Amino acid sequence: MNIKTIEWLGDSVCLIDQKKLPLKKIYVKCSNYKQVAEAIRSMQIRGAPAIGVAAAFGIALGGLKTKTEDKQKFISEIKKISEFIAKTRPTAVNLFWAVRRMNDLVIKNSGHPVPFLKKLLVAEAIKIYDEDIAINEKIGKYGAVLIKNNDTILTHCNAGALATAGYGTALGVIRKAHSEGKKIKVFVDETRPFMQGARLTAWELKEEGIPHVLITDNMAGYFMKKGMINGVIVGADRIAVNGDTANKIGTYSVAVLAKEHKIPFYVAAPLSTIDISIPDGSHIPIEERNPREVTHIMGKQIPPDGTVILNPAFDVTPHKYISAIITEKGIIRPPFKRSILAQFS
Ligand code: MRU
């Protein structure tokens, strides 16, 4: 893909506005950390790894623009900036992982002068960005083994280059299998209400020339029953120690359908998406977003005035529905708790 999701420009952060894609390719320049935070909150940038990278760039930018030369004041300023950015979205753990990594770095190097700390923060954010692409390529390599020639794979939401620093997790696996010459077709769930599938995944697949078909979310069962789908790959926003996985709302329904039809259901995610501090999915905070995302399509109101709306942005798929989790270290299979803890020991 020619377009960069996010880029560090030395004194600002540039990102493609994912709310406008695919109709308009508009770049947003963030000159301060508050603008980066707003881009995450409003979902101009979205996808768990991408918001982790954006958070790291936001902290680096905030640090760079801080005036004080006093080390203690600088460290507390970084803490304040981090807390501000951490309040943007609650579910994807990559955000908090990146914030912690940036803060740990300044605390570990607190003996150094402020200009040095600023450089360290920028270097660390760029490292997080670079690492994310390398990790996704590894996920792609391990995951592609699970895809056979002539497979038809369903994906939900967008776990592609746009949801990461580049390449993608679930779409990275699909990209890799396609590049190996396997003939595959992708069923893309449109992913109401934000339409990440219809707008972003369909666009990425078109750019890559990967055969795909767009369906509405309620069609997945129909095509599974007809034997037209033989694998599901999705990304993740947070994975608990027992393998329970939070991902875009609707993922749980797809996983239940997949189990009913004996179709393997794979989660592709970096280890930074695994939250080993929580035993199971019931501890994952689920973001509730603006009702307008449900009531309005392309600016036009659909239900009658006053209709009560619920808009949880994620759901949790219990681990019993997951066949394997594909990470940069290889394929994790059940029993997940043991296999996941082994990755962190
Ligand atoms: O609300 P979003 O668009 O940020 O949700 C994104 C997802 O649910 C993705 O599937 C997940 O973050 C994995 S991205 C590699």
Short mmCIF file of C-alpha atoms and ligand atoms in Angstrom, two decimals:
data_model
loop_
_atom_site.label_atom_id
_atom_site.label_comp_id
_atom_site.label_asym_id
_atom_site.label_seq_id
_atom_site.Cartn_x
_atom_site.Cartn_y
_atom_site.Cartn_z
CA MET A 1 0.00 0.00 0.00
CA ASN A 2 1.40 3.41 -0.99
CA ILE A 3 -0.27 5.37 1.78
CA LYS A 4 1.29 5.71 5.25
CA THR A 5 -1.06 5.40 8.20
CA ILE A 6 1.02 7.66 10.41
CA GLU A 7 4.37 9.39 10.12
CA TRP A 8 6.74 11.27 12.40
CA LEU A 9 7.76 14.56 10.74
CA GLY A 10 10.38 15.75 13.23
CA ASP A 11 8.22 18.39 14.92
CA SER A 12 4.74 17.09 14.14
CA VAL A 13 2.83 13.90 13.39
CA CYS A 14 1.05 13.32 10.11
CA LEU A 15 -1.75 10.80 9.72
CA ILE A 16 -4.28 9.89 7.09
CA ASP A 17 -7.81 10.74 8.18
CA GLN A 18 -9.48 7.31 8.31
CA LYS A 19 -12.90 8.89 8.78
CA LYS A 20 -12.68 10.26 5.26
CA LEU A 21 -11.35 7.13 3.52
CA PRO A 22 -11.85 5.80 0.91
CA LEU A 23 -13.65 8.74 -0.72
CA LYS A 24 -11.05 11.34 0.25
CA LYS A 25 -7.37 10.96 1.02
CA ILE A 26 -6.78 13.76 3.48
CA TYR A 27 -3.72 14.05 5.70
CA VAL A 28 -4.01 15.59 9.14
CA LYS A 29 -1.01 17.29 10.69
CA CYS A 30 -0.86 17.22 14.49
CA SER A 31 1.47 19.87 15.89
CA ASN A 32 0.83 19.15 19.56
CA TYR A 33 -0.11 16.20 21.75
CA LYS A 34 -3.69 17.39 22.24
CA GLN A 35 -4.28 17.15 18.50
CA VAL A 36 -2.87 13.62 18.49
CA ALA A 37 -5.18 12.70 21.38
CA GLU A 38 -8.16 14.15 19.52
CA ALA A 39 -7.22 12.18 16.37
CA ILE A 40 -7.28 8.96 18.45
CA ARG A 41 -10.52 9.87 20.23
CA SER A 42 -12.35 10.83 17.04
CA MET A 43 -10.96 7.75 15.23
CA GLN A 44 -9.12 9.65 12.51
CA ILE A 45 -6.56 7.04 13.49
CA ARG A 46 -7.85 3.74 14.83
CA GLY A 47 -6.92 0.08 15.26
CA ALA A 48 -5.14 -1.13 18.40
CA PRO A 49 -1.50 -1.11 17.21
CA ALA A 50 -1.97 2.18 15.30
CA ILE A 51 -3.30 3.99 18.35
CA GLY A 52 -0.39 2.60 20.38
CA VAL A 53 2.02 4.11 17.84
CA ALA A 54 0.04 7.38 17.77
CA ALA A 55 0.13 7.57 21.57
CA ALA A 56 3.92 7.12 21.55
CA PHE A 57 4.32 9.84 18.90
CA GLY A 58 1.94 12.08 20.88
CA ILE A 59 4.05 11.73 24.04
CA ALA A 60 7.27 12.33 22.08
CA LEU A 61 5.69 15.43 20.52
CA GLY A 62 4.43 16.67 23.89
CA GLY A 63 7.91 16.14 25.38
CA LEU A 64 9.60 17.93 22.50
CA LYS A 65 7.39 20.99 22.89
CA THR A 66 7.78 21.19 26.67
CA LYS A 67 9.66 24.37 27.68
CA THR A 68 11.09 23.42 31.07
CA GLU A 69 14.75 22.49 31.55
CA ASP A 70 14.02 21.08 35.01
CA LYS A 71 14.16 17.26 34.97
CA GLN A 72 11.52 16.67 37.64
CA LYS A 73 9.12 19.14 36.04
CA PHE A 74 9.73 17.50 32.65
CA ILE A 75 8.97 14.03 34.01
CA SER A 76 5.74 15.21 35.64
CA GLU A 77 4.81 16.97 32.39
CA ILE A 78 5.28 13.67 30.50
CA LYS A 79 3.06 11.98 33.09
CA LYS A 80 0.37 14.64 32.57
CA ILE A 81 0.56 14.31 28.77
CA SER A 82 0.39 10.51 29.07
CA GLU A 83 -2.68 10.64 31.29
CA PHE A 84 -4.38 12.94 28.80
CA ILE A 85 -3.65 10.60 25.89
CA ALA A 86 -4.59 7.49 27.91
CA LYS A 87 -8.11 8.89 28.41
CA THR A 88 -8.91 8.82 24.68
CA ARG A 89 -10.07 5.21 24.22
CA PRO A 90 -10.37 2.52 26.89
CA THR A 91 -10.39 -0.90 25.21
CA ALA A 92 -7.26 -1.37 23.08
CA VAL A 93 -4.48 -2.21 25.51
CA ASN A 94 -1.77 -1.23 23.01
CA LEU A 95 -2.50 2.39 23.90
CA PHE A 96 -1.67 1.83 27.59
CA TRP A 97 1.24 -0.46 26.67
CA ALA A 98 2.84 2.32 24.59
CA VAL A 99 2.15 4.98 27.25
CA ARG A 100 3.79 2.79 29.90
CA ARG A 101 6.78 2.06 27.69
CA MET A 102 7.39 5.79 27.07
CA ASN A 103 6.99 6.66 30.76
CA ASP A 104 9.22 3.83 31.96
CA LEU A 105 11.91 5.12 29.62
CA VAL A 106 11.99 8.63 31.10
CA ILE A 107 11.87 7.31 34.65
CA LYS A 108 14.75 4.90 33.94
CA ASN A 109 16.80 7.74 32.44
CA SER A 110 15.75 10.44 34.89
CA GLY A 111 19.38 11.23 35.72
CA HIS A 112 19.93 12.69 32.24
CA PRO A 113 19.29 16.30 31.18
CA VAL A 114 15.99 17.29 29.54
CA PRO A 115 17.32 17.68 25.94
CA PHE A 116 18.61 14.10 26.15
CA LEU A 117 15.28 12.83 27.49
CA LYS A 118 13.46 14.55 24.62
CA LYS A 119 15.69 12.79 22.08
CA LEU A 120 15.18 9.47 23.86
CA LEU A 121 11.39 9.81 23.70
CA VAL A 122 11.43 10.59 19.98
CA ALA A 123 13.79 7.67 19.30
CA GLU A 124 11.60 5.32 21.34
CA ALA A 125 8.41 6.33 19.51
CA ILE A 126 10.10 5.76 16.15
CA LYS A 127 11.31 2.39 17.46
CA ILE A 128 7.75 1.42 18.44
CA TYR A 129 6.63 2.37 14.92
CA ASP A 130 9.41 0.37 13.21
CA GLU A 131 8.94 -2.62 15.51
CA ASP A 132 5.22 -2.71 14.77
CA ILE A 133 5.80 -3.17 11.04
CA ALA A 134 8.43 -5.87 11.65
CA ILE A 135 6.08 -7.65 14.10
CA ASN A 136 3.22 -7.59 11.60
CA GLU A 137 5.42 -9.11 8.93
CA LYS A 138 6.26 -11.94 11.33
CA ILE A 139 2.58 -12.44 12.18
CA GLY A 140 1.94 -12.59 8.42
CA LYS A 141 4.63 -15.21 7.93
CA TYR A 142 3.38 -17.47 10.74
CA GLY A 143 -0.28 -16.98 9.91
CA ALA A 144 0.03 -17.60 6.16
CA VAL A 145 0.86 -21.23 6.95
CA LEU A 146 -2.74 -21.63 8.14
CA ILE A 147 -4.15 -20.51 4.78
CA LYS A 148 -4.45 -23.01 1.96
CA ASN A 149 -4.76 -22.51 -1.77
CA ASN A 150 -8.36 -21.65 -2.76
CA ASP A 151 -9.36 -20.72 0.82
CA THR A 152 -12.12 -18.20 1.36
CA ILE A 153 -11.46 -16.17 4.49
CA LEU A 154 -13.85 -13.91 6.33
CA THR A 155 -12.54 -10.88 8.22
CA HIS A 156 -14.37 -8.39 10.44
CA CYS A 157 -13.47 -4.73 10.91
CA ASN A 158 -10.08 -3.53 9.65
CA ALA A 159 -6.93 -5.14 10.99
CA GLY A 160 -4.81 -4.00 8.08
CA ALA A 161 -2.03 -1.51 7.35
CA LEU A 162 -4.38 1.29 8.41
CA ALA A 163 -4.91 -0.26 11.85
CA THR A 164 -1.16 -0.58 12.45
CA ALA A 165 2.05 1.23 11.54
CA GLY A 166 1.90 -0.80 8.33
CA TYR A 167 1.21 -4.25 6.82
CA GLY A 168 -1.50 -5.23 9.30
CA THR A 169 -2.22 -8.19 11.55
CA ALA A 170 -5.21 -10.17 10.21
CA LEU A 171 -4.83 -8.52 6.81
CA GLY A 172 -1.06 -9.04 7.07
CA VAL A 173 -1.70 -12.78 7.15
CA ILE A 174 -3.96 -12.47 4.11
CA ARG A 175 -1.40 -10.22 2.35
CA LYS A 176 1.36 -12.74 2.95
CA ALA A 177 -0.71 -15.73 1.76
CA HIS A 178 -1.63 -13.78 -1.39
CA SER A 179 1.99 -12.79 -2.02
CA GLU A 180 2.98 -16.46 -1.75
CA GLY A 181 0.76 -17.09 -4.77
CA LYS A 182 -2.11 -18.76 -2.91
CA LYS A 183 -5.43 -18.18 -4.62
CA ILE A 184 -7.59 -16.76 -1.86
CA LYS A 185 -10.77 -14.77 -1.62
CA VAL A 186 -11.74 -12.54 1.29
CA PHE A 187 -15.25 -12.02 2.61
CA VAL A 188 -15.30 -8.54 4.15
CA ASP A 189 -17.92 -7.79 6.83
CA GLU A 190 -19.00 -4.18 6.40
CA THR A 191 -18.71 -3.69 10.21
CA ARG A 192 -21.52 -1.42 11.29
CA PRO A 193 -21.70 1.21 12.62
CA PHE A 194 -18.29 2.69 11.72
CA MET A 195 -17.94 0.69 8.48
CA GLN A 196 -14.27 -0.17 8.91
CA GLY A 197 -14.80 -3.23 6.69
CA ALA A 198 -16.67 -1.50 3.86
CA ARG A 199 -14.54 1.64 3.88
CA LEU A 200 -11.06 0.54 4.96
CA THR A 201 -10.62 -3.22 4.48
CA ALA A 202 -12.30 -3.22 1.07
CA TRP A 203 -10.09 -0.29 0.08
CA GLU A 204 -6.86 -1.96 1.27
CA LEU A 205 -7.72 -5.21 -0.51
CA LYS A 206 -8.56 -3.33 -3.69
CA GLU A 207 -5.21 -1.48 -3.54
CA GLU A 208 -3.42 -4.84 -3.15
CA GLY A 209 -5.41 -6.58 -5.87
CA ILE A 210 -6.61 -9.27 -3.47
CA PRO A 211 -9.97 -10.77 -4.56
CA HIS A 212 -12.71 -9.88 -2.10
CA VAL A 213 -16.44 -9.57 -1.68
CA LEU A 214 -18.23 -7.19 0.67
CA ILE A 215 -21.15 -8.47 2.75
CA THR A 216 -23.30 -6.89 5.45
CA ASP A 217 -22.61 -8.20 8.95
CA ASN A 218 -25.82 -10.23 9.08
CA MET A 219 -24.90 -12.27 5.99
CA ALA A 220 -21.94 -14.21 7.46
CA GLY A 221 -24.06 -17.14 8.72
CA TYR A 222 -25.77 -17.51 5.37
CA PHE A 223 -22.48 -17.87 3.51
CA MET A 224 -20.98 -20.15 6.17
CA LYS A 225 -23.98 -22.46 5.91
CA LYS A 226 -23.55 -22.57 2.15
CA GLY A 227 -19.94 -23.72 2.65
CA MET A 228 -18.57 -20.56 1.04
CA ILE A 229 -16.31 -19.55 3.94
CA ASN A 230 -13.64 -21.85 5.31
CA GLY A 231 -11.68 -19.66 7.70
CA VAL A 232 -12.04 -16.50 9.79
CA ILE A 233 -9.17 -14.16 10.71
CA VAL A 234 -9.66 -11.09 12.87
CA GLY A 235 -7.46 -8.70 14.83
CA ALA A 236 -7.75 -7.93 18.55
CA ASP A 237 -7.89 -4.95 20.87
CA ARG A 238 -7.13 -6.79 24.09
CA ILE A 239 -6.53 -10.44 24.89
CA ALA A 240 -6.84 -11.71 28.47
CA VAL A 241 -4.52 -14.37 29.91
CA ASN A 242 -7.08 -17.11 29.24
CA GLY A 243 -7.35 -16.11 25.55
CA ASP A 244 -10.69 -14.24 25.76
CA THR A 245 -10.42 -11.59 23.06
CA ALA A 246 -11.94 -8.14 22.74
CA ASN A 247 -12.32 -7.01 19.16
CA LYS A 248 -14.74 -4.93 17.11
CA ILE A 249 -18.41 -5.35 17.96
CA GLY A 250 -19.80 -8.27 15.97
CA THR A 251 -16.68 -10.42 16.28
CA TYR A 252 -18.33 -12.58 18.95
CA SER A 253 -21.29 -13.37 16.67
CA VAL A 254 -18.91 -14.35 13.86
CA ALA A 255 -16.95 -16.62 16.23
CA VAL A 256 -20.10 -18.41 17.43
CA LEU A 257 -21.22 -18.91 13.82
CA ALA A 258 -17.78 -20.20 12.88
CA LYS A 259 -17.86 -22.79 15.67
CA GLU A 260 -21.35 -23.93 14.65
CA HIS A 261 -20.12 -24.45 11.08
CA LYS A 262 -16.79 -26.05 12.15
CA ILE A 263 -14.79 -23.24 10.56
CA PRO A 264 -11.46 -22.30 12.19
CA PHE A 265 -11.50 -18.89 13.87
CA TYR A 266 -8.08 -17.20 14.17
CA VAL A 267 -7.03 -14.06 16.02
CA ALA A 268 -3.90 -12.29 14.73
CA ALA A 269 -2.29 -9.85 17.17
CA PRO A 270 1.07 -8.71 18.51
CA LEU A 271 2.05 -9.74 22.05
CA SER A 272 1.51 -6.09 23.08
CA THR A 273 -2.24 -6.75 22.66
CA ILE A 274 -2.13 -9.40 25.38
CA ASP A 275 -2.92 -8.02 28.82
CA ILE A 276 -1.43 -10.49 31.26
CA SER A 277 -2.76 -8.45 34.18
CA ILE A 278 -6.31 -9.66 33.56
CA PRO A 279 -7.40 -13.30 34.01
CA ASP A 280 -10.35 -13.23 31.58
CA GLY A 281 -12.40 -11.10 29.24
CA SER A 282 -14.85 -9.88 31.88
CA HIS A 283 -12.15 -7.43 33.02
CA ILE A 284 -11.85 -5.72 29.62
CA PRO A 285 -13.43 -2.25 29.59
CA ILE A 286 -15.77 -1.87 26.63
CA GLU A 287 -15.95 1.54 25.01
CA GLU A 288 -19.43 2.97 24.50
CA ARG A 289 -19.41 5.45 21.63
CA ASN A 290 -21.63 8.29 20.46
CA PRO A 291 -25.20 7.15 19.53
CA ARG A 292 -24.92 9.28 16.39
CA GLU A 293 -22.63 6.62 14.89
CA VAL A 294 -25.68 4.31 14.94
CA THR A 295 -28.44 6.76 14.13
CA HIS A 296 -26.76 8.47 11.18
CA ILE A 297 -25.41 7.05 7.94
CA MET A 298 -23.45 9.50 5.79
CA GLY A 299 -24.90 12.35 7.86
CA LYS A 300 -28.50 11.18 7.36
CA GLN A 301 -30.66 10.16 10.34
CA ILE A 302 -32.23 6.70 9.95
CA PRO A 303 -34.39 5.91 13.08
CA PRO A 304 -37.14 8.19 14.38
CA ASP A 305 -36.23 10.98 16.81
CA GLY A 306 -35.84 9.81 20.40
CA THR A 307 -35.03 6.17 19.63
CA VAL A 308 -32.93 4.70 22.45
CA ILE A 309 -29.50 3.72 21.13
CA LEU A 310 -26.75 1.46 22.44
CA ASN A 311 -23.33 1.62 20.82
CA PRO A 312 -20.71 -0.64 22.40
CA ALA A 313 -17.64 -0.47 20.14
CA PHE A 314 -16.27 -3.91 21.07
CA ASP A 315 -17.32 -7.33 22.30
CA VAL A 316 -15.42 -10.17 23.92
CA THR A 317 -15.11 -13.55 22.22
CA PRO A 318 -14.66 -16.29 24.83
CA HIS A 319 -11.50 -18.34 24.24
CA LYS A 320 -13.48 -21.53 23.57
CA TYR A 321 -14.42 -20.13 20.17
CA ILE A 322 -10.82 -19.33 19.17
CA SER A 323 -8.83 -21.97 17.27
CA ALA A 324 -5.47 -20.17 17.56
CA ILE A 325 -3.85 -16.80 18.22
CA ILE A 326 -1.19 -15.78 15.71
CA THR A 327 1.57 -13.61 17.20
CA GLU A 328 5.04 -12.49 16.16
CA LYS A 329 6.44 -15.44 18.12
CA GLY A 330 4.34 -18.06 16.40
CA ILE A 331 0.95 -19.70 16.70
CA ILE A 332 -0.54 -20.01 20.18
CA ARG A 333 -3.03 -22.86 20.57
CA PRO A 334 -5.27 -23.95 23.45
CA PRO A 335 -4.93 -24.32 26.35
CA PHE A 336 -4.33 -20.58 25.95
CA LYS A 337 -3.51 -19.68 29.54
CA ARG A 338 -0.48 -21.96 29.61
CA SER A 339 0.65 -21.07 26.09
CA ILE A 340 0.20 -17.32 26.66
CA LEU A 341 2.06 -17.26 29.97
CA ALA A 342 4.90 -19.22 28.32
CA GLN A 343 5.34 -16.29 25.88
CA PHE A 344 5.87 -13.89 28.76
CA SER A 345 8.10 -16.01 31.01
O1 MRU B 1 -12.70 0.94 16.81
P1 MRU B 1 -11.51 0.52 16.01
O2 MRU B 1 -11.65 0.76 14.55
O3 MRU B 1 -10.24 1.12 16.57
O4 MRU B 1 -11.43 -1.05 16.23
C1 MRU B 1 -10.42 -1.75 15.60
C2 MRU B 1 -10.52 -3.21 15.77
O5 MRU B 1 -11.39 -3.73 16.43
C3 MRU B 1 -9.43 -4.02 15.14
O6 MRU B 1 -9.91 -5.26 14.72
C4 MRU B 1 -8.31 -4.23 16.16
O7 MRU B 1 -7.93 -3.01 16.74
C5 MRU B 1 -7.13 -4.90 15.58
S1 MRU B 1 -6.25 -3.83 14.51
C6 MRU B 1 -4.85 -4.63 13.97
#
